[in-house]
Amino acid sequence: MSHKRTEISILIESESERENVLIQGWVRTRRDSKDFFFLELNDGSCIKNLQVVVTREISEFETLKSIRTGSSVSVFGNLVASKGKGQKWEARAKEVELLGDSPENYPLQKKRHSLEFMREISHLRPRANMFGAVFRIRSRLSFAIHRYFQENGFFYVNSPIITASDCEGAGDLFKVTTIDLHEPPRSEDGLIDFSQDFFSQKTYLTVSGQLEGEAFATSLGKIYTFGPTFRAEKSNTSRHASEFWMVEPEIAFCDLQQDMDCAESFVKWVTREVLDTCQSDLELFYNFVDKRLEERLRFVVELPFHRVSYTEAIEILHASGKKWEYPVAWGANLQSEHERYLTEEHFKSPVTVYDYPKEIKPFYMRTNDDEKTVAAMDVLVPGIGEIVGGSQREERLDVLLENMKHHCISEEDYSWYVDLRRFGSVPHAGFGLGFERLLMFITGMGNIRDVIPFARTPGRI
RNA sequence: UGCCCUGUAGCUCAGUGGUAGAGCAGGUGACUGUUAAUCACUUGGUCGUUGGUUCGAAUCCAACCGGGGCAGCCA
């Protein structure tokens, strides 16, 4: 067969009947009659299946009995108006070839499976409707992120994945080494001698591209990074993964207000883009995952996010009359239960909380005039909690050095970062957005492991 | 890391002290258009592992292993 296959996404949308088309895909289900059978074919190009009618007239009819759910097939035939109800088009097969058989123990049956079971077959689950939809949307969302930034004057920077910074203030790191773990070189004091390691020092997988992003924002103006990020915390929750993707824009000549504006317009724009381009995939989530998802996405796109200062948020939590597992007190971190109350019950919308206490935030955040708070902000969304964390960065050399001393961060190790304040320092700001958390929010999927192709979590790879 | 739940057929699950069951999938047959097709018949199990209690354990106990939920840490 020298024909090129036509994707089902194209055939489904066809304006007219078509002769001699080649359709290749995987069988979702088969329905038998005496002299013919129906195949429901999916090729991954869209969530919809194409119904194929195979009649006894075609050669090989008897041998095609072994076509089952999961089999891969090649069908050559005509696209015609369907005689049955439920679909506009169907393919009438002239030739059918079984490419790959699928024995009876094919794990993906034509029924609902638990998400837990699907995680155990992560190599096959993209063939299931829900996961096909998740990963097509994931692709569109990635593209939307690039479009948003590219069309708004940002440059894409590839920050390094291997780094030497061991305390960027964002959790535990995975070590990168070529040292023989059974017989490591040791220095005189008996400790492992990392000067003999590959990079002549300790190195790690990145937990954030922010610091490198700042170097490029203070030269190219507006940049974003979008890449894999690694955290070695043993977090066992539905919204943490050891390897995930993070979007980190960094903007020169920018204060916290503009930073919050950017985060909000970004979340709104990419959400609208997915709404506009992934309608049929989204319908699966509206129907089977979260009945109120569509309403919530429209709401996010159309209405402004609420903005409250940390201090106001504490007052709201005090005034709620709720009993908290963790006490609400100015100066303490907002706990999950507090964030959920703000976004899910009090405001019932995304909320941007800003101006956090200085003591609970990292060294690089800009100290406000009150000396007690920093210009930090978090965007909280219903169902997930924190989706964006950002800040205006401390651009004043003396204040930054003082903060570093306070946080016990060696000036020597970060001399290049401090240089950005020594030479032509400018106010700048940025944020980090968890890509998978945004994808969870948009699809309504409740577990981060179900929106990552092959999820890595503590104790499981 | 802490607390809690869970493990029975390829999948979803019932069986809570007397020796293993259903639906779907698979197989065989029926049906001229089905839509998770339907109908009839049918194959299929070291009940997570190891040890213990008992005349007898899927069921009770212990340890271990796997899975999940919530919390902390964060994106």
PDB file of C-alpha atoms in Angstrom, chain A residues 138-414:
ATOM      1  CA  ARG A 138      -0.653  18.813  27.650  1.00  0.00           C
ATOM      2  CA  SER A 139       0.882  19.338  24.224  1.00  0.00           C
ATOM      3  CA  ARG A 140      -1.438  22.235  23.384  1.00  0.00           C
ATOM      4  CA  LEU A 141      -0.831  23.828  26.765  1.00  0.00           C
ATOM      5  CA  SER A 142       2.951  23.681  26.213  1.00  0.00           C
ATOM      6  CA  PHE A 143       2.522  25.329  22.864  1.00  0.00           C
ATOM      7  CA  ALA A 144       0.187  27.959  24.351  1.00  0.00           C
ATOM      8  CA  ILE A 145       2.838  28.833  26.936  1.00  0.00           C
ATOM      9  CA  HIS A 146       5.424  29.436  24.255  1.00  0.00           C
ATOM     10  CA  ARG A 147       2.920  31.432  22.191  1.00  0.00           C
ATOM     11  CA  TYR A 148       1.961  33.670  25.092  1.00  0.00           C
ATOM     12  CA  PHE A 149       5.548  34.610  25.840  1.00  0.00           C
ATOM     13  CA  GLN A 150       6.776  34.777  22.265  1.00  0.00           C
ATOM     14  CA  GLU A 151       3.902  37.062  21.290  1.00  0.00           C
ATOM     15  CA  ASN A 152       4.567  39.309  24.280  1.00  0.00           C
ATOM     16  CA  GLY A 153       8.249  39.995  23.666  1.00  0.00           C
ATOM     17  CA  PHE A 154       9.797  37.325  25.904  1.00  0.00           C
ATOM     18  CA  PHE A 155      12.838  35.274  24.907  1.00  0.00           C
ATOM     19  CA  TYR A 156      13.069  31.574  25.682  1.00  0.00           C
ATOM     20  CA  VAL A 157      16.141  30.768  27.785  1.00  0.00           C
ATOM     21  CA  ASN A 158      17.349  27.231  28.454  1.00  0.00           C
ATOM     22  CA  SER A 159      18.622  27.353  31.994  1.00  0.00           C
ATOM     23  CA  PRO A 160      21.041  24.577  32.986  1.00  0.00           C
ATOM     24  CA  ILE A 161      19.751  21.318  34.400  1.00  0.00           C
ATOM     25  CA  ILE A 162      22.980  20.518  36.254  1.00  0.00           C
ATOM     26  CA  THR A 163      23.833  23.209  38.780  1.00  0.00           C
ATOM     27  CA  ALA A 164      26.253  23.884  41.599  1.00  0.00           C
ATOM     28  CA  SER A 165      23.884  26.022  43.675  1.00  0.00           C
ATOM     29  CA  ASP A 166      22.868  23.943  46.638  1.00  0.00           C
ATOM     30  CA  CYS A 167      20.533  26.317  48.432  1.00  0.00           C
ATOM     31  CA  GLU A 168      18.287  28.177  46.095  1.00  0.00           C
ATOM     32  CA  GLY A 169      15.703  28.061  48.807  1.00  0.00           C
ATOM     33  CA  ALA A 170      13.500  25.526  47.134  1.00  0.00           C
ATOM     34  CA  GLY A 171      13.780  22.135  48.710  1.00  0.00           C
ATOM     35  CA  ASP A 172      16.064  19.120  48.627  1.00  0.00           C
ATOM     36  CA  LEU A 173      18.293  18.355  45.658  1.00  0.00           C
ATOM     37  CA  PHE A 174      19.291  15.259  43.739  1.00  0.00           C
ATOM     38  CA  LYS A 175      23.056  14.872  43.659  1.00  0.00           C
ATOM     39  CA  VAL A 176      24.825  14.468  40.339  1.00  0.00           C
ATOM     40  CA  THR A 177      28.096  12.584  40.511  1.00  0.00           C
ATOM     41  CA  THR A 178      30.378  10.201  38.676  1.00  0.00           C
ATOM     42  CA  ILE A 179      32.197   9.213  41.860  1.00  0.00           C
ATOM     43  CA  ASP A 180      32.364   5.472  42.547  1.00  0.00           C
ATOM     44  CA  LEU A 181      29.898   5.179  45.416  1.00  0.00           C
ATOM     45  CA  HIS A 182      31.559   2.023  46.736  1.00  0.00           C
ATOM     46  CA  GLU A 183      35.045   3.490  46.903  1.00  0.00           C
ATOM     47  CA  PRO A 184      34.781   7.273  46.875  1.00  0.00           C
ATOM     48  CA  PRO A 185      37.961   9.360  46.993  1.00  0.00           C
ATOM     49  CA  ARG A 186      38.455  10.817  50.454  1.00  0.00           C
ATOM     50  CA  SER A 187      40.321  13.865  51.716  1.00  0.00           C
ATOM     51  CA  GLU A 188      42.511  13.862  54.836  1.00  0.00           C
ATOM     52  CA  ASP A 189      39.573  14.489  57.163  1.00  0.00           C
ATOM     53  CA  GLY A 190      37.879  11.320  55.870  1.00  0.00           C
ATOM     54  CA  LEU A 191      35.075  13.115  54.032  1.00  0.00           C
ATOM     55  CA  ILE A 192      34.340  12.426  50.382  1.00  0.00           C
ATOM     56  CA  ASP A 193      36.610  14.559  48.213  1.00  0.00           C
ATOM     57  CA  PHE A 194      34.292  16.172  45.682  1.00  0.00           C
ATOM     58  CA  SER A 195      37.184  18.083  44.116  1.00  0.00           C
ATOM     59  CA  GLN A 196      37.857  14.770  42.358  1.00  0.00           C
ATOM     60  CA  ASP A 197      34.286  14.565  41.048  1.00  0.00           C
ATOM     61  CA  PHE A 198      33.361  15.267  37.420  1.00  0.00           C
ATOM     62  CA  PHE A 199      32.857  19.020  37.875  1.00  0.00           C
ATOM     63  CA  SER A 200      35.489  19.318  40.636  1.00  0.00           C
ATOM     64  CA  GLN A 201      32.749  20.168  43.117  1.00  0.00           C
ATOM     65  CA  LYS A 202      29.348  19.025  44.326  1.00  0.00           C
ATOM     66  CA  THR A 203      26.663  19.290  41.687  1.00  0.00           C
ATOM     67  CA  TYR A 204      22.901  18.804  41.634  1.00  0.00           C
ATOM     68  CA  LEU A 205      19.847  18.660  39.389  1.00  0.00           C
ATOM     69  CA  THR A 206      18.201  22.056  39.206  1.00  0.00           C
ATOM     70  CA  VAL A 207      15.332  22.961  41.508  1.00  0.00           C
ATOM     71  CA  SER A 208      14.727  26.243  39.695  1.00  0.00           C
ATOM     72  CA  GLY A 209      16.108  28.203  36.780  1.00  0.00           C
ATOM     73  CA  GLN A 210      15.297  31.490  38.445  1.00  0.00           C
ATOM     74  CA  LEU A 211      18.778  32.704  39.348  1.00  0.00           C
ATOM     75  CA  GLU A 212      20.060  32.008  35.848  1.00  0.00           C
ATOM     76  CA  GLY A 213      16.853  33.553  34.526  1.00  0.00           C
ATOM     77  CA  GLU A 214      17.661  36.767  36.369  1.00  0.00           C
ATOM     78  CA  ALA A 215      21.006  36.990  34.562  1.00  0.00           C
ATOM     79  CA  PHE A 216      19.218  36.809  31.231  1.00  0.00           C
ATOM     80  CA  ALA A 217      16.328  39.092  32.201  1.00  0.00           C
ATOM     81  CA  THR A 218      18.879  41.734  33.168  1.00  0.00           C
ATOM     82  CA  SER A 219      20.307  41.549  29.671  1.00  0.00           C
ATOM     83  CA  LEU A 220      17.536  40.480  27.252  1.00  0.00           C
ATOM     84  CA  GLY A 221      14.816  42.259  29.214  1.00  0.00           C
ATOM     85  CA  LYS A 222      12.024  39.735  29.285  1.00  0.00           C
ATOM     86  CA  ILE A 223      12.743  36.031  29.340  1.00  0.00           C
ATOM     87  CA  TYR A 224      11.112  32.763  30.318  1.00  0.00           C
ATOM     88  CA  THR A 225      12.418  29.311  31.027  1.00  0.00           C
ATOM     89  CA  PHE A 226      10.324  26.199  30.573  1.00  0.00           C
ATOM     90  CA  GLY A 227      11.927  22.916  31.416  1.00  0.00           C
ATOM     91  CA  PRO A 228      12.281  19.986  33.764  1.00  0.00           C
ATOM     92  CA  THR A 229      12.801  20.630  37.448  1.00  0.00           C
ATOM     93  CA  PHE A 230      13.799  18.176  40.154  1.00  0.00           C
ATOM     94  CA  ARG A 231      12.911  18.079  43.826  1.00  0.00           C
ATOM     95  CA  ALA A 232      14.131  15.351  46.137  1.00  0.00           C
ATOM     96  CA  GLU A 233      11.648  15.958  48.960  1.00  0.00           C
ATOM     97  CA  LYS A 234       9.800  12.828  49.982  1.00  0.00           C
ATOM     98  CA  SER A 235       6.465  14.456  49.350  1.00  0.00           C
ATOM     99  CA  ASN A 236       3.642  11.968  49.108  1.00  0.00           C
ATOM    100  CA  THR A 237       0.731  14.031  47.900  1.00  0.00           C
ATOM    101  CA  SER A 238      -1.420  14.218  44.806  1.00  0.00           C
ATOM    102  CA  ARG A 239       0.245  17.474  43.727  1.00  0.00           C
ATOM    103  CA  HIS A 240       3.962  16.710  44.110  1.00  0.00           C
ATOM    104  CA  ALA A 241       6.312  14.917  41.737  1.00  0.00           C
ATOM    105  CA  SER A 242      10.071  14.474  41.873  1.00  0.00           C
ATOM    106  CA  GLU A 243      10.427  15.504  38.236  1.00  0.00           C
ATOM    107  CA  PHE A 244       8.103  18.135  36.857  1.00  0.00           C
ATOM    108  CA  TRP A 245       8.113  21.013  34.422  1.00  0.00           C
ATOM    109  CA  MET A 246       8.196  24.599  35.492  1.00  0.00           C
ATOM    110  CA  VAL A 247       7.605  27.849  33.656  1.00  0.00           C
ATOM    111  CA  GLU A 248       9.643  30.735  35.017  1.00  0.00           C
ATOM    112  CA  PRO A 249       9.340  34.161  33.429  1.00  0.00           C
ATOM    113  CA  GLU A 250      11.671  36.885  34.642  1.00  0.00           C
ATOM    114  CA  ILE A 251      11.128  40.538  33.750  1.00  0.00           C
ATOM    115  CA  ALA A 252      13.512  43.475  34.032  1.00  0.00           C
ATOM    116  CA  PHE A 253      12.219  46.931  35.005  1.00  0.00           C
ATOM    117  CA  CYS A 254       9.250  45.302  36.695  1.00  0.00           C
ATOM    118  CA  ASP A 255       7.691  45.572  40.148  1.00  0.00           C
ATOM    119  CA  LEU A 256       5.390  43.232  42.049  1.00  0.00           C
ATOM    120  CA  GLN A 257       2.202  44.792  40.668  1.00  0.00           C
ATOM    121  CA  GLN A 258       3.289  44.178  37.088  1.00  0.00           C
ATOM    122  CA  ASP A 259       4.464  40.707  38.083  1.00  0.00           C
ATOM    123  CA  MET A 260       1.001  39.857  39.441  1.00  0.00           C
ATOM    124  CA  ASP A 261      -0.594  41.336  36.325  1.00  0.00           C
ATOM    125  CA  CYS A 262       1.644  39.155  34.181  1.00  0.00           C
ATOM    126  CA  ALA A 263       0.885  35.961  36.131  1.00  0.00           C
ATOM    127  CA  GLU A 264      -2.840  36.599  35.897  1.00  0.00           C
ATOM    128  CA  SER A 265      -2.913  37.462  32.225  1.00  0.00           C
ATOM    129  CA  PHE A 266      -0.693  34.460  31.503  1.00  0.00           C
ATOM    130  CA  VAL A 267      -2.936  31.957  33.310  1.00  0.00           C
ATOM    131  CA  LYS A 268      -6.011  33.451  31.656  1.00  0.00           C
ATOM    132  CA  TRP A 269      -4.512  33.479  28.171  1.00  0.00           C
ATOM    133  CA  VAL A 270      -3.236  29.907  28.142  1.00  0.00           C
ATOM    134  CA  THR A 271      -6.493  28.656  29.658  1.00  0.00           C
ATOM    135  CA  ARG A 272      -8.473  30.387  26.932  1.00  0.00           C
ATOM    136  CA  GLU A 273      -6.149  28.966  24.311  1.00  0.00           C
ATOM    137  CA  VAL A 274      -6.839  25.433  25.567  1.00  0.00           C
ATOM    138  CA  LEU A 275     -10.580  26.157  25.697  1.00  0.00           C
ATOM    139  CA  ASP A 276     -10.407  27.289  22.076  1.00  0.00           C
ATOM    140  CA  THR A 277      -8.254  24.479  20.700  1.00  0.00           C
ATOM    141  CA  CYS A 278      -9.103  21.386  22.764  1.00  0.00           C
ATOM    142  CA  GLN A 279     -12.879  21.435  22.890  1.00  0.00           C
ATOM    143  CA  SER A 280     -13.602  17.771  22.178  1.00  0.00           C
ATOM    144  CA  ASP A 281     -10.906  16.553  24.560  1.00  0.00           C
ATOM    145  CA  LEU A 282     -12.121  18.908  27.287  1.00  0.00           C
ATOM    146  CA  GLU A 283     -15.652  17.548  26.974  1.00  0.00           C
ATOM    147  CA  LEU A 284     -14.460  14.235  28.396  1.00  0.00           C
ATOM    148  CA  PHE A 285     -13.338  16.022  31.545  1.00  0.00           C
ATOM    149  CA  TYR A 286     -16.546  18.046  31.747  1.00  0.00           C
ATOM    150  CA  ASN A 287     -18.596  14.838  31.511  1.00  0.00           C
ATOM    151  CA  PHE A 288     -16.603  12.276  33.429  1.00  0.00           C
ATOM    152  CA  VAL A 289     -14.159  14.039  35.731  1.00  0.00           C
ATOM    153  CA  ASP A 290     -15.725  17.244  37.042  1.00  0.00           C
ATOM    154  CA  LYS A 291     -19.230  18.423  36.202  1.00  0.00           C
ATOM    155  CA  ARG A 292     -18.382  21.981  37.201  1.00  0.00           C
ATOM    156  CA  LEU A 293     -15.097  22.196  35.311  1.00  0.00           C
ATOM    157  CA  GLU A 294     -16.412  24.091  32.301  1.00  0.00           C
ATOM    158  CA  GLU A 295     -18.060  26.680  34.495  1.00  0.00           C
ATOM    159  CA  ARG A 296     -14.852  27.112  36.473  1.00  0.00           C
ATOM    160  CA  LEU A 297     -12.644  27.518  33.398  1.00  0.00           C
ATOM    161  CA  ARG A 298     -14.969  30.155  31.913  1.00  0.00           C
ATOM    162  CA  PHE A 299     -14.930  31.902  35.253  1.00  0.00           C
ATOM    163  CA  VAL A 300     -11.119  31.934  35.348  1.00  0.00           C
ATOM    164  CA  VAL A 301     -10.876  33.324  31.845  1.00  0.00           C
ATOM    165  CA  GLU A 302     -13.522  36.000  32.256  1.00  0.00           C
ATOM    166  CA  LEU A 303     -13.313  37.357  35.790  1.00  0.00           C
ATOM    167  CA  PRO A 304     -10.392  39.091  37.521  1.00  0.00           C
ATOM    168  CA  PHE A 305      -8.543  37.146  40.208  1.00  0.00           C
ATOM    169  CA  HIS A 306      -9.002  38.453  43.727  1.00  0.00           C
ATOM    170  CA  ARG A 307      -5.968  40.113  45.267  1.00  0.00           C
ATOM    171  CA  VAL A 308      -5.335  40.315  48.975  1.00  0.00           C
ATOM    172  CA  SER A 309      -2.263  41.051  51.002  1.00  0.00           C
ATOM    173  CA  TYR A 310      -1.019  38.361  53.345  1.00  0.00           C
ATOM    174  CA  THR A 311      -2.078  40.561  56.259  1.00  0.00           C
ATOM    175  CA  GLU A 312      -5.630  40.846  54.871  1.00  0.00           C
ATOM    176  CA  ALA A 313      -5.691  37.094  54.260  1.00  0.00           C
ATOM    177  CA  ILE A 314      -4.827  36.475  57.914  1.00  0.00           C
ATOM    178  CA  GLU A 315      -7.693  38.772  58.939  1.00  0.00           C
ATOM    179  CA  ILE A 316     -10.119  36.892  56.671  1.00  0.00           C
ATOM    180  CA  LEU A 317      -9.015  33.583  58.182  1.00  0.00           C
ATOM    181  CA  HIS A 318      -9.438  34.946  61.704  1.00  0.00           C
ATOM    182  CA  ALA A 319     -12.882  36.308  60.849  1.00  0.00           C
ATOM    183  CA  SER A 320     -14.025  33.004  59.324  1.00  0.00           C
ATOM    184  CA  GLY A 321     -14.831  31.516  62.715  1.00  0.00           C
ATOM    185  CA  LYS A 322     -13.397  28.202  61.516  1.00  0.00           C
ATOM    186  CA  LYS A 323     -11.478  25.822  63.701  1.00  0.00           C
ATOM    187  CA  TRP A 324      -8.058  25.285  62.161  1.00  0.00           C
ATOM    188  CA  GLU A 325      -5.781  22.333  62.612  1.00  0.00           C
ATOM    189  CA  TYR A 326      -2.885  24.748  62.306  1.00  0.00           C
ATOM    190  CA  PRO A 327      -3.308  28.062  64.083  1.00  0.00           C
ATOM    191  CA  VAL A 328      -3.638  31.221  62.017  1.00  0.00           C
ATOM    192  CA  ALA A 329      -1.053  33.753  63.079  1.00  0.00           C
ATOM    193  CA  TRP A 330       0.706  36.631  61.345  1.00  0.00           C
ATOM    194  CA  GLY A 331       4.226  35.465  60.571  1.00  0.00           C
ATOM    195  CA  ALA A 332       3.412  31.811  59.974  1.00  0.00           C
ATOM    196  CA  ASN A 333       3.091  30.104  56.615  1.00  0.00           C
ATOM    197  CA  LEU A 334      -0.383  29.705  55.180  1.00  0.00           C
ATOM    198  CA  GLN A 335      -1.237  26.008  55.469  1.00  0.00           C
ATOM    199  CA  SER A 336      -3.118  23.973  52.879  1.00  0.00           C
ATOM    200  CA  GLU A 337      -6.341  24.284  54.839  1.00  0.00           C
ATOM    201  CA  HIS A 338      -5.959  28.094  54.917  1.00  0.00           C
ATOM    202  CA  GLU A 339      -5.222  28.375  51.206  1.00  0.00           C
ATOM    203  CA  ARG A 340      -8.145  26.113  50.396  1.00  0.00           C
ATOM    204  CA  TYR A 341     -10.496  28.176  52.501  1.00  0.00           C
ATOM    205  CA  LEU A 342      -9.458  31.393  50.774  1.00  0.00           C
ATOM    206  CA  THR A 343      -9.756  30.117  47.211  1.00  0.00           C
ATOM    207  CA  GLU A 344     -12.523  27.516  47.562  1.00  0.00           C
ATOM    208  CA  GLU A 345     -14.845  28.991  50.180  1.00  0.00           C
ATOM    209  CA  HIS A 346     -14.225  32.671  50.783  1.00  0.00           C
ATOM    210  CA  PHE A 347     -13.483  33.985  47.286  1.00  0.00           C
ATOM    211  CA  LYS A 348     -14.557  30.933  45.242  1.00  0.00           C
ATOM    212  CA  SER A 349     -12.048  31.976  42.574  1.00  0.00           C
ATOM    213  CA  PRO A 350      -8.298  32.165  42.018  1.00  0.00           C
ATOM    214  CA  VAL A 351      -6.686  34.461  44.573  1.00  0.00           C
ATOM    215  CA  THR A 352      -3.367  36.262  44.481  1.00  0.00           C
ATOM    216  CA  VAL A 353      -1.899  36.728  47.954  1.00  0.00           C
ATOM    217  CA  TYR A 354       0.985  39.212  48.191  1.00  0.00           C
ATOM    218  CA  ASP A 355       3.394  40.883  50.657  1.00  0.00           C
ATOM    219  CA  TYR A 356       4.376  37.926  52.819  1.00  0.00           C
ATOM    220  CA  PRO A 357       6.344  38.137  56.077  1.00  0.00           C
ATOM    221  CA  LYS A 358      10.020  38.489  55.354  1.00  0.00           C
ATOM    222  CA  GLU A 359      11.036  35.768  57.798  1.00  0.00           C
ATOM    223  CA  ILE A 360       9.296  32.928  55.952  1.00  0.00           C
ATOM    224  CA  LYS A 361      10.588  33.789  52.475  1.00  0.00           C
ATOM    225  CA  PRO A 362      13.941  33.261  50.690  1.00  0.00           C
ATOM    226  CA  PHE A 363      16.861  35.668  50.578  1.00  0.00           C
ATOM    227  CA  TYR A 364      16.308  36.994  47.064  1.00  0.00           C
ATOM    228  CA  MET A 365      12.875  38.536  47.609  1.00  0.00           C
ATOM    229  CA  ARG A 366      12.715  42.315  47.797  1.00  0.00           C
ATOM    230  CA  THR A 367      12.207  43.838  51.242  1.00  0.00           C
ATOM    231  CA  ASN A 368       9.221  46.198  51.412  1.00  0.00           C
ATOM    232  CA  ASP A 369       9.400  49.672  53.009  1.00  0.00           C
ATOM    233  CA  ASP A 370       7.788  48.328  56.203  1.00  0.00           C
ATOM    234  CA  GLU A 371      10.926  46.146  56.655  1.00  0.00           C
ATOM    235  CA  LYS A 372       8.620  43.310  57.845  1.00  0.00           C
ATOM    236  CA  THR A 373       7.325  42.000  54.545  1.00  0.00           C
ATOM    237  CA  VAL A 374       8.728  41.119  51.141  1.00  0.00           C
ATOM    238  CA  ALA A 375       7.299  41.715  47.678  1.00  0.00           C
ATOM    239  CA  ALA A 376       6.220  38.090  47.178  1.00  0.00           C
ATOM    240  CA  MET A 377       3.048  36.702  45.679  1.00  0.00           C
ATOM    241  CA  ASP A 378       1.323  33.335  45.314  1.00  0.00           C
ATOM    242  CA  VAL A 379      -1.599  32.519  43.041  1.00  0.00           C
ATOM    243  CA  LEU A 380      -3.958  30.008  44.668  1.00  0.00           C
ATOM    244  CA  VAL A 381      -6.598  28.103  42.731  1.00  0.00           C
ATOM    245  CA  PRO A 382      -9.499  25.910  43.881  1.00  0.00           C
ATOM    246  CA  GLY A 383      -8.710  22.210  44.183  1.00  0.00           C
ATOM    247  CA  ILE A 384      -4.952  22.505  43.982  1.00  0.00           C
ATOM    248  CA  GLY A 385      -3.802  25.460  46.048  1.00  0.00           C
ATOM    249  CA  GLU A 386      -0.574  27.144  45.063  1.00  0.00           C
ATOM    250  CA  ILE A 387      -0.021  27.174  41.321  1.00  0.00           C
ATOM    251  CA  VAL A 388       2.251  30.218  41.001  1.00  0.00           C
ATOM    252  CA  GLY A 389       4.893  31.533  43.376  1.00  0.00           C
ATOM    253  CA  GLY A 390       6.785  34.696  42.544  1.00  0.00           C
ATOM    254  CA  SER A 391       8.320  37.898  43.765  1.00  0.00           C
ATOM    255  CA  GLN A 392      10.069  41.117  42.970  1.00  0.00           C
ATOM    256  CA  ARG A 393      13.761  40.406  43.458  1.00  0.00           C
ATOM    257  CA  GLU A 394      16.015  42.382  45.771  1.00  0.00           C
ATOM    258  CA  GLU A 395      17.992  44.606  43.420  1.00  0.00           C
ATOM    259  CA  ARG A 396      19.761  46.736  46.095  1.00  0.00           C
ATOM    260  CA  LEU A 397      23.249  45.382  46.633  1.00  0.00           C
ATOM    261  CA  ASP A 398      23.550  46.251  50.320  1.00  0.00           C
ATOM    262  CA  VAL A 399      20.116  44.852  51.216  1.00  0.00           C
ATOM    263  CA  LEU A 400      20.759  41.646  49.258  1.00  0.00           C
ATOM    264  CA  LEU A 401      24.102  41.084  50.971  1.00  0.00           C
ATOM    265  CA  GLU A 402      22.486  41.603  54.354  1.00  0.00           C
ATOM    266  CA  ASN A 403      19.736  39.089  53.501  1.00  0.00           C
ATOM    267  CA  MET A 404      22.308  36.544  52.385  1.00  0.00           C
ATOM    268  CA  LYS A 405      24.189  36.929  55.629  1.00  0.00           C
ATOM    269  CA  HIS A 406      20.933  36.517  57.540  1.00  0.00           C
ATOM    270  CA  HIS A 407      20.171  33.306  55.619  1.00  0.00           C
ATOM    271  CA  CYS A 408      23.750  32.024  56.008  1.00  0.00           C
ATOM    272  CA  ILE A 409      24.370  32.022  52.270  1.00  0.00           C
ATOM    273  CA  SER A 410      27.952  32.366  51.213  1.00  0.00           C
ATOM    274  CA  GLU A 411      28.633  35.466  49.133  1.00  0.00           C
ATOM    275  CA  GLU A 412      31.468  33.624  47.457  1.00  0.00           C
ATOM    276  CA  ASP A 413      29.215  30.875  46.087  1.00  0.00           C
ATOM    277  CA  TYR A 414      26.789  33.425  44.713  1.00  0.00           C
TER     278      TYR A 414
END
